[in-house]
Every structure is written in C-alpha cells, then in structure tokens.
PDB file of C-alpha atoms in Angstrom:
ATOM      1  CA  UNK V1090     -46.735 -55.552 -13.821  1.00 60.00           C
ATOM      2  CA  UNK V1091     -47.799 -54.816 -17.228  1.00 67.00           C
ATOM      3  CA  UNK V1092     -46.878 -52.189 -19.296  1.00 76.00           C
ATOM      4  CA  UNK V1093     -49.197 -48.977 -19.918  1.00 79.00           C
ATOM      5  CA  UNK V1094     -49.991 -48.869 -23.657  1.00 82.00           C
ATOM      6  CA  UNK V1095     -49.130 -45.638 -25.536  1.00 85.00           C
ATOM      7  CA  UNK V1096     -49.876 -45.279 -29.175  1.00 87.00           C
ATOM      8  CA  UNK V1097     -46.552 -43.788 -30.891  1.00 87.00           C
ATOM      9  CA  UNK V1098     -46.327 -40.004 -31.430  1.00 88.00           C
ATOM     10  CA  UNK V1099     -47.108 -38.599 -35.200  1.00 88.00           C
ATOM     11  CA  UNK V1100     -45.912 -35.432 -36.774  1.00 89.00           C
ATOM     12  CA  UNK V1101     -48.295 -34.019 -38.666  1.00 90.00           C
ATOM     13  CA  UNK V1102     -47.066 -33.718 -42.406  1.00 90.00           C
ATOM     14  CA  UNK V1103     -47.050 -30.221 -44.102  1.00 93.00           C
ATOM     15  CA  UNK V1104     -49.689 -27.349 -44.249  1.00 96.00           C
ATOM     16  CA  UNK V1105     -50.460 -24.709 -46.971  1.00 97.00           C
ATOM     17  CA  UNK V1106     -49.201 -21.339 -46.213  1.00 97.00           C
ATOM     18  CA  UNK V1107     -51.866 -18.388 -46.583  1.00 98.00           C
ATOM     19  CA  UNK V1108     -51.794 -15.401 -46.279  1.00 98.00           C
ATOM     20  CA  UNK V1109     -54.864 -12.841 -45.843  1.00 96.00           C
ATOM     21  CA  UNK V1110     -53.577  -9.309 -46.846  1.00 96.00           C
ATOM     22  CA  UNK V1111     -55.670  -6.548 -46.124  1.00 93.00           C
ATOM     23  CA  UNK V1112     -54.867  -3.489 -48.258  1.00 93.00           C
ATOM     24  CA  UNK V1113     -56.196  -0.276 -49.714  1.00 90.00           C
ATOM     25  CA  UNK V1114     -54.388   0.497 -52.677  1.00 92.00           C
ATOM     26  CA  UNK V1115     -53.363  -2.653 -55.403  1.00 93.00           C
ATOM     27  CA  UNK V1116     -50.067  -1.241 -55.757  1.00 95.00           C
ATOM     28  CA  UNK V1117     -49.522  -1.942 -52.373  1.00 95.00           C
ATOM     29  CA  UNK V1118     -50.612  -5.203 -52.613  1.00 96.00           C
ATOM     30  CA  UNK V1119     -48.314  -6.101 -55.390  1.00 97.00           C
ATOM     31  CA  UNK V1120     -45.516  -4.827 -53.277  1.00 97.00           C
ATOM     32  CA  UNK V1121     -46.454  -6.967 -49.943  1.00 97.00           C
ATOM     33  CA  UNK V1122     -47.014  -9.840 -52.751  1.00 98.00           C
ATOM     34  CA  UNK V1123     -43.501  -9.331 -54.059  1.00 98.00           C
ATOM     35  CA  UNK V1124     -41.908  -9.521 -50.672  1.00 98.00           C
ATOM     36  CA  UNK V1125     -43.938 -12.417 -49.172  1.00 98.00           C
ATOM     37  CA  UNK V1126     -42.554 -14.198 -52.630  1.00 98.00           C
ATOM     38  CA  UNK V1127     -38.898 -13.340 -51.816  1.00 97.00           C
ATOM     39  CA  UNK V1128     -39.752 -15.181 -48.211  1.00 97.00           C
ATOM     40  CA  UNK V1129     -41.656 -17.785 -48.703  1.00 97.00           C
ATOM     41  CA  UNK V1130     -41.666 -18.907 -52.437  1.00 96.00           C
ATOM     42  CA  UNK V1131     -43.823 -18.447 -55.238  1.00 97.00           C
ATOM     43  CA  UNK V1132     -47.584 -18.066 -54.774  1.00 97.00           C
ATOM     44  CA  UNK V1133     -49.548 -20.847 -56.629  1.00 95.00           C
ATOM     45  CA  UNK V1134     -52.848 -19.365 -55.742  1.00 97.00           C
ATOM     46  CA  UNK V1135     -54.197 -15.839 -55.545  1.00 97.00           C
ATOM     47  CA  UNK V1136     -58.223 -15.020 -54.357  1.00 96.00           C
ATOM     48  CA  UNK V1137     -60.867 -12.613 -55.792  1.00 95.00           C
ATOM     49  CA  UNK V1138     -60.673  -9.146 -54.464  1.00 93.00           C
ATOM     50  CA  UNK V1139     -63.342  -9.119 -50.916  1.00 92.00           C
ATOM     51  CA  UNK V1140     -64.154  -5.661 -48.891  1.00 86.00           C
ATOM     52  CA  UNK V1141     -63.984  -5.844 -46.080  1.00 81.00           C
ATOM     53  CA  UNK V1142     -66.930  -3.762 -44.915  1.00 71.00           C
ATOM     54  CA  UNK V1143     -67.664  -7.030 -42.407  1.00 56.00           C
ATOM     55  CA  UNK V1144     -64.455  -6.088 -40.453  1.00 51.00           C
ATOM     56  CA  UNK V1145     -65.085  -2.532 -39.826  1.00 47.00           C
ATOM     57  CA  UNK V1146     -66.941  -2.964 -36.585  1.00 46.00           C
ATOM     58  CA  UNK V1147     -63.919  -4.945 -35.186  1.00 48.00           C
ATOM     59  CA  UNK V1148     -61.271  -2.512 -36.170  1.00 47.00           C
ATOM     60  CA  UNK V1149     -63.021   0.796 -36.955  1.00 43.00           C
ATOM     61  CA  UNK V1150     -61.548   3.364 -38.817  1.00 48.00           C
ATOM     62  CA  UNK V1151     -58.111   0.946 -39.084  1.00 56.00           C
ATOM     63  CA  UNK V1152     -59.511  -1.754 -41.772  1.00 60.00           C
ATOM     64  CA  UNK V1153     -58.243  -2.336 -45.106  1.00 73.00           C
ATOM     65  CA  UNK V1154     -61.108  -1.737 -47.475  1.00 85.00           C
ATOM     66  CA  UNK V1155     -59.454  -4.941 -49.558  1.00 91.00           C
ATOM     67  CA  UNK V1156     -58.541  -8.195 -48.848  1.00 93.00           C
ATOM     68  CA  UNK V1157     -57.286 -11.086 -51.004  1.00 96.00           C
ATOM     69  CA  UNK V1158     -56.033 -14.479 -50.291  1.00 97.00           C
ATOM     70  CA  UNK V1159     -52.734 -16.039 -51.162  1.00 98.00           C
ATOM     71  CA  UNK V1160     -51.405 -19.442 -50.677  1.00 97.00           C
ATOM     72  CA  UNK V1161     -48.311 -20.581 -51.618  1.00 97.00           C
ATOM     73  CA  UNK V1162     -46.422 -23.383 -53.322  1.00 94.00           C
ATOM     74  CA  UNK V1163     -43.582 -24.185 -50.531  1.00 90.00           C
ATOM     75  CA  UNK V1164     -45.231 -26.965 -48.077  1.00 91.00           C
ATOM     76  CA  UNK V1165     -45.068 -24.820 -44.424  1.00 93.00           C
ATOM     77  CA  UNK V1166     -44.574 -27.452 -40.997  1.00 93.00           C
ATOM     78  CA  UNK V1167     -46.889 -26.153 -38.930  1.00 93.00           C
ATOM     79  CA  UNK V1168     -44.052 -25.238 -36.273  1.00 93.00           C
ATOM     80  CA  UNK V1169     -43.458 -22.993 -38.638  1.00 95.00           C
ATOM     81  CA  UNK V1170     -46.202 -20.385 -37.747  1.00 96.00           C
ATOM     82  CA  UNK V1171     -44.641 -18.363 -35.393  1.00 97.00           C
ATOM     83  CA  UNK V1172     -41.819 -17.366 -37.641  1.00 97.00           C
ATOM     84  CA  UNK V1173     -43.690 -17.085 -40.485  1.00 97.00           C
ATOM     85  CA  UNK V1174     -45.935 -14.330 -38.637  1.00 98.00           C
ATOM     86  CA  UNK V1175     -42.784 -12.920 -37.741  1.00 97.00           C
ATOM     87  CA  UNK V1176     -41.654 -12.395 -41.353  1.00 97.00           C
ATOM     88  CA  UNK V1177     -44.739 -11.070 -42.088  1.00 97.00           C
ATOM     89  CA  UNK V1178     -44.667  -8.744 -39.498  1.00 96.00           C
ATOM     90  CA  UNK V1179     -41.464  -7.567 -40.661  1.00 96.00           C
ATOM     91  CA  UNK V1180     -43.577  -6.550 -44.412  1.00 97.00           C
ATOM     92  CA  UNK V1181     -46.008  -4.829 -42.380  1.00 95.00           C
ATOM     93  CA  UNK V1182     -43.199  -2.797 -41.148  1.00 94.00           C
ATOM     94  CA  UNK V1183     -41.477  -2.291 -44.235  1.00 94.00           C
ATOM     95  CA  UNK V1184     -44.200  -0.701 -45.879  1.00 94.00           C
ATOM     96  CA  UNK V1185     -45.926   2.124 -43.826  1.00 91.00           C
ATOM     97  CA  UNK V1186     -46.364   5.464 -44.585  1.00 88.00           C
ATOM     98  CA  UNK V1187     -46.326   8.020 -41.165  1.00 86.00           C
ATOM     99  CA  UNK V1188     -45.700   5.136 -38.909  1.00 83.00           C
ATOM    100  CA  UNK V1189     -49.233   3.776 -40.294  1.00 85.00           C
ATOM    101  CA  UNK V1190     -48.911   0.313 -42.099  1.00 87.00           C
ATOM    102  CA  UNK V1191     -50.055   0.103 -45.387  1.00 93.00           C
ATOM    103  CA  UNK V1192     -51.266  -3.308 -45.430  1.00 94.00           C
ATOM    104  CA  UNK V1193     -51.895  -6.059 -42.578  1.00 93.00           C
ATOM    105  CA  UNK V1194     -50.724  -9.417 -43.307  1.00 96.00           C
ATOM    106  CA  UNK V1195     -52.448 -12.445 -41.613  1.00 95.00           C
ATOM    107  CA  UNK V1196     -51.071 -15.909 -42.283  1.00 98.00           C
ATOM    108  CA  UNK V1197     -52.313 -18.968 -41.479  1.00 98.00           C
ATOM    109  CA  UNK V1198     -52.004 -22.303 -42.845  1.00 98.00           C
ATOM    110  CA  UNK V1199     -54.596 -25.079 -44.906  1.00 98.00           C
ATOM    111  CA  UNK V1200     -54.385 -28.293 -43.537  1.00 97.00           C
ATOM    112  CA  UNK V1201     -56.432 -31.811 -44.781  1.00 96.00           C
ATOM    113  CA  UNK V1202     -59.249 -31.018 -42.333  1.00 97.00           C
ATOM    114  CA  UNK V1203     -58.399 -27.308 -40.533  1.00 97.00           C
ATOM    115  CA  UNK V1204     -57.402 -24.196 -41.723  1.00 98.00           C
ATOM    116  CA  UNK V1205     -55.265 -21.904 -38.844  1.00 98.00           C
ATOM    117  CA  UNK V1206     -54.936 -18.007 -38.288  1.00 97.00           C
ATOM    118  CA  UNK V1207     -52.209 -15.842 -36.720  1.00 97.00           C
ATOM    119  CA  UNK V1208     -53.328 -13.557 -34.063  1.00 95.00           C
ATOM    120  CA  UNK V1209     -51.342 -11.044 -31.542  1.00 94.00           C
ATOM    121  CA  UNK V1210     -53.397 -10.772 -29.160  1.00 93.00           C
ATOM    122  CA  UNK V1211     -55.005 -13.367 -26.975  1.00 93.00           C
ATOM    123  CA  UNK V1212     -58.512 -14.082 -26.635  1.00 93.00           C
ATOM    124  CA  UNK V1213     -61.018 -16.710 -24.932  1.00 92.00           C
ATOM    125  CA  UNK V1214     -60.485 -19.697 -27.958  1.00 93.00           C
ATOM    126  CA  UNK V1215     -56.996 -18.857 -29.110  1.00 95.00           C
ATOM    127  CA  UNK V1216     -53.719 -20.514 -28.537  1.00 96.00           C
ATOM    128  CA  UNK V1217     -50.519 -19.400 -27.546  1.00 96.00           C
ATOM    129  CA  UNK V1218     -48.024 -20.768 -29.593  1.00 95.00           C
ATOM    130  CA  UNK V1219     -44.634 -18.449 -27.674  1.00 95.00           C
ATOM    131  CA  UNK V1220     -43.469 -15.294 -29.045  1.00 95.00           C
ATOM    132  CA  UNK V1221     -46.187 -13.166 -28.414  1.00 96.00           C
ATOM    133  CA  UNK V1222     -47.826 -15.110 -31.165  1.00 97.00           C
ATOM    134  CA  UNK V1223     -51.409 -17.013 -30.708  1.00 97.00           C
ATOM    135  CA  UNK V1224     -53.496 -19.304 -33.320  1.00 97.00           C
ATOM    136  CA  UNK V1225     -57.179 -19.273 -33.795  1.00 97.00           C
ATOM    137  CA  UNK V1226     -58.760 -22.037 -35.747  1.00 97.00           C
ATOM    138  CA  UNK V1227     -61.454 -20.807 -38.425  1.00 97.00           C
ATOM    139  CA  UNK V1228     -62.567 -24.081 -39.756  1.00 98.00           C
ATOM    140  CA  UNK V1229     -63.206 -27.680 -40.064  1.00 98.00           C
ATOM    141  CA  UNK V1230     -63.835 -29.684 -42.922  1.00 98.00           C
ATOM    142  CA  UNK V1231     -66.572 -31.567 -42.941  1.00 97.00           C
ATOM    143  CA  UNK V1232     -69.122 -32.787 -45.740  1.00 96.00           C
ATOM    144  CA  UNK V1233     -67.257 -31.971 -48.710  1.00 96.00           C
ATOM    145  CA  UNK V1234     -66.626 -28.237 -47.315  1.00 97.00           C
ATOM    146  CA  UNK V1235     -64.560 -25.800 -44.679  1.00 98.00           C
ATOM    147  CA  UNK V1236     -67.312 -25.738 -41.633  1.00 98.00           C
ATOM    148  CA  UNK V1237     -66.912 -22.283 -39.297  1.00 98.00           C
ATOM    149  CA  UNK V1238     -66.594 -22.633 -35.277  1.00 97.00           C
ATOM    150  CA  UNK V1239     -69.204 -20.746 -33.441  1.00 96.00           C
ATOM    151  CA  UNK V1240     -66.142 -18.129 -32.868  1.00 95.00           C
ATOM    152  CA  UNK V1241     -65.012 -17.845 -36.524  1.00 95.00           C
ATOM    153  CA  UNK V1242     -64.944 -13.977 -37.292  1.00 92.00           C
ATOM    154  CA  UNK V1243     -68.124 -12.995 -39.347  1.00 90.00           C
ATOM    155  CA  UNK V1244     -65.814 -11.953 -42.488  1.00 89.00           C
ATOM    156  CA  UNK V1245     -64.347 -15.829 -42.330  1.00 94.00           C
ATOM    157  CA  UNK V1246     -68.339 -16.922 -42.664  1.00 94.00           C
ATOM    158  CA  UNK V1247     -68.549 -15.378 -46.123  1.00 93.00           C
ATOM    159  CA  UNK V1248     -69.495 -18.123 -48.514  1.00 95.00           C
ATOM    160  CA  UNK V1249     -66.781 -16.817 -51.389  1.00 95.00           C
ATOM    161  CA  UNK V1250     -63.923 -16.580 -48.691  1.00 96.00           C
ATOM    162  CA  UNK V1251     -65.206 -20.095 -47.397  1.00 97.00           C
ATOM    163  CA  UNK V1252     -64.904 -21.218 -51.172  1.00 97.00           C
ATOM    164  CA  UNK V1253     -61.372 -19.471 -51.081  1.00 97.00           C
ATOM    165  CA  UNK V1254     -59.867 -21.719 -48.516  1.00 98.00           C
ATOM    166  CA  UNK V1255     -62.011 -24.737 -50.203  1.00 98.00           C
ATOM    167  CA  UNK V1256     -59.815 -24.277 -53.465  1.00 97.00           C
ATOM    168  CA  UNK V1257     -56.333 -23.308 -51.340  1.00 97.00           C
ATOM    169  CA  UNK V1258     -57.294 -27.264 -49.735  1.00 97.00           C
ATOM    170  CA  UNK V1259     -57.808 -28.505 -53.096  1.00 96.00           C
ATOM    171  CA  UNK V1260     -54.462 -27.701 -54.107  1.00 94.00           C
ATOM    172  CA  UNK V1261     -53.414 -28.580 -51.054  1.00 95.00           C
ATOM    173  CA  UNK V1262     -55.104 -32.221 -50.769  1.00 95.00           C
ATOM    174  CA  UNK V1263     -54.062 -33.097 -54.377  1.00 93.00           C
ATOM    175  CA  UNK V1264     -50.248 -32.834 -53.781  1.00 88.00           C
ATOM    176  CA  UNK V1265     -50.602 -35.016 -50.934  1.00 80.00           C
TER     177      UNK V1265
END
C-alpha cells in the first residue's frame, strides 16, 4: 500500500514586535517606553502621535486619548506572543495611579504578509493562543499595502496607522 504524502512541517521565521500604547500624558509614555526597552530591546521605530477619539465608543470613558506605535529591533518567534503580552501586562501594572493604569499596552507582531494583535478577551474571529491570552489578525498584505479584515477595529482602518504598520513591515521585510 502506498504511502500518504505529507509535505514537511515549516516554522515560520521571525516577526516584528509592536507595540500599540495608549496613553494620556507623554511622560507616561516615555516611562512605559523605557520599560518595554529594558524587556524587549531597543525600539528601532517609533509612530506619529494618533487620538484615539475612534476608540471611545468601544471603551467609553476608559480610552487613552493617545496612541503611538513602537516596533522593535529584537526579531520576536511568534510563540512568543503570549509571554510577551504577559510582560506587558506586567508595565500596565507597574504604572497605575489609584489602581487605574496609566497606559494600555497592546502588542502584536509584523509579519511578511500579516500583522497580529493581543487581546484578553475572546470574541467571534479571535484565537486562543493559552494563558488567558487570544490573537486577532488586523491585516493582510496585499497589492503593495496592509489590507483590513471585515472585523479589523475602525481605529486599525485609519490610513496613517495603516501606513504605520506599512513602514514597521518595511523594516521588517528588508532585514529578511
């Protein structure tokens, strides 16, 4: 009897690390920066300043008014996401004021063709990775550019955060 044909299993190679930190006040920013550094390495690319006035009907009176995007330097495996929320979480923690955080970190990573999202709670498209950590996908690439899903968040369909993620892959496609 013949054998079944199976083609061999592939790791994927390395992701970018990003992170989306949602903030009020730059100071605090710098400090969530500073830490994330310590963690994960030095961050090789750093967004424009967005408001976030798109996210206020998800999270109401809880949203940052400020979000930038960070990648950074140190290639991420993709098994990797779980712990890296983790760490991040631990940030979060570390810098509240009256048991309120002071800045929300969501990290994600920038592959060839997808970019990848944290999440803590689950939802209809999102993954569980284990942990009490799931993953949303917020784009493909096609055509030269980062695509959204029908799901993407409206905040994620912002051309200049689209064009954020476009440069993180740039960086990220040119080491490869």
């Amino acid at each position: 009897m013949a054998e079944k044909w199976k083609p061999p299993l592939v790791e994927p190679g390395p992701a970018r690390m990003f992170a989306a930190v949602y903030f009020d006040a730059p100071e605090v920013f710098l400090s969530a920066k500073k830490k994330m550094e310590s963690k994960f390495g030095s961050v090789d690319y750093e967004s424009q300043m967005f408001s976030t006035e798109l996210l206020m009907p998800l999270y109401s009176n809880q949203a940052r008014d400020k979000m930038k995007l960070v990648s950074f330097n140190r290639p991420v495996g993709r098994e990797e996401l779980v712990d890296v929320r983790k760490k991040t979480l631990a940030i979060e923690t570390g810098l509240q004021q009256l048991g309120r955080p002071l800045v929300e970190i969501d990290p994600g990573y920038v592959s060839e063709f997808t970019v990848v999202r944290t999440a803590l709670q689950d939802h209809f498209h999102y993954v569980y990775l284990y942990g009490g950590i799931f993953a949303e996908t917020l784009y493909y690439f096609e055509s030269g550019s980062f695509r959204p899903f029908i799901t993407t968040p409206e905040f994620y369909r912002s051309e200049d955060v689209i064009s954020a993620f476009n440069d993180i892959r740039l960086a990220h496609v040119s080491e490869l």
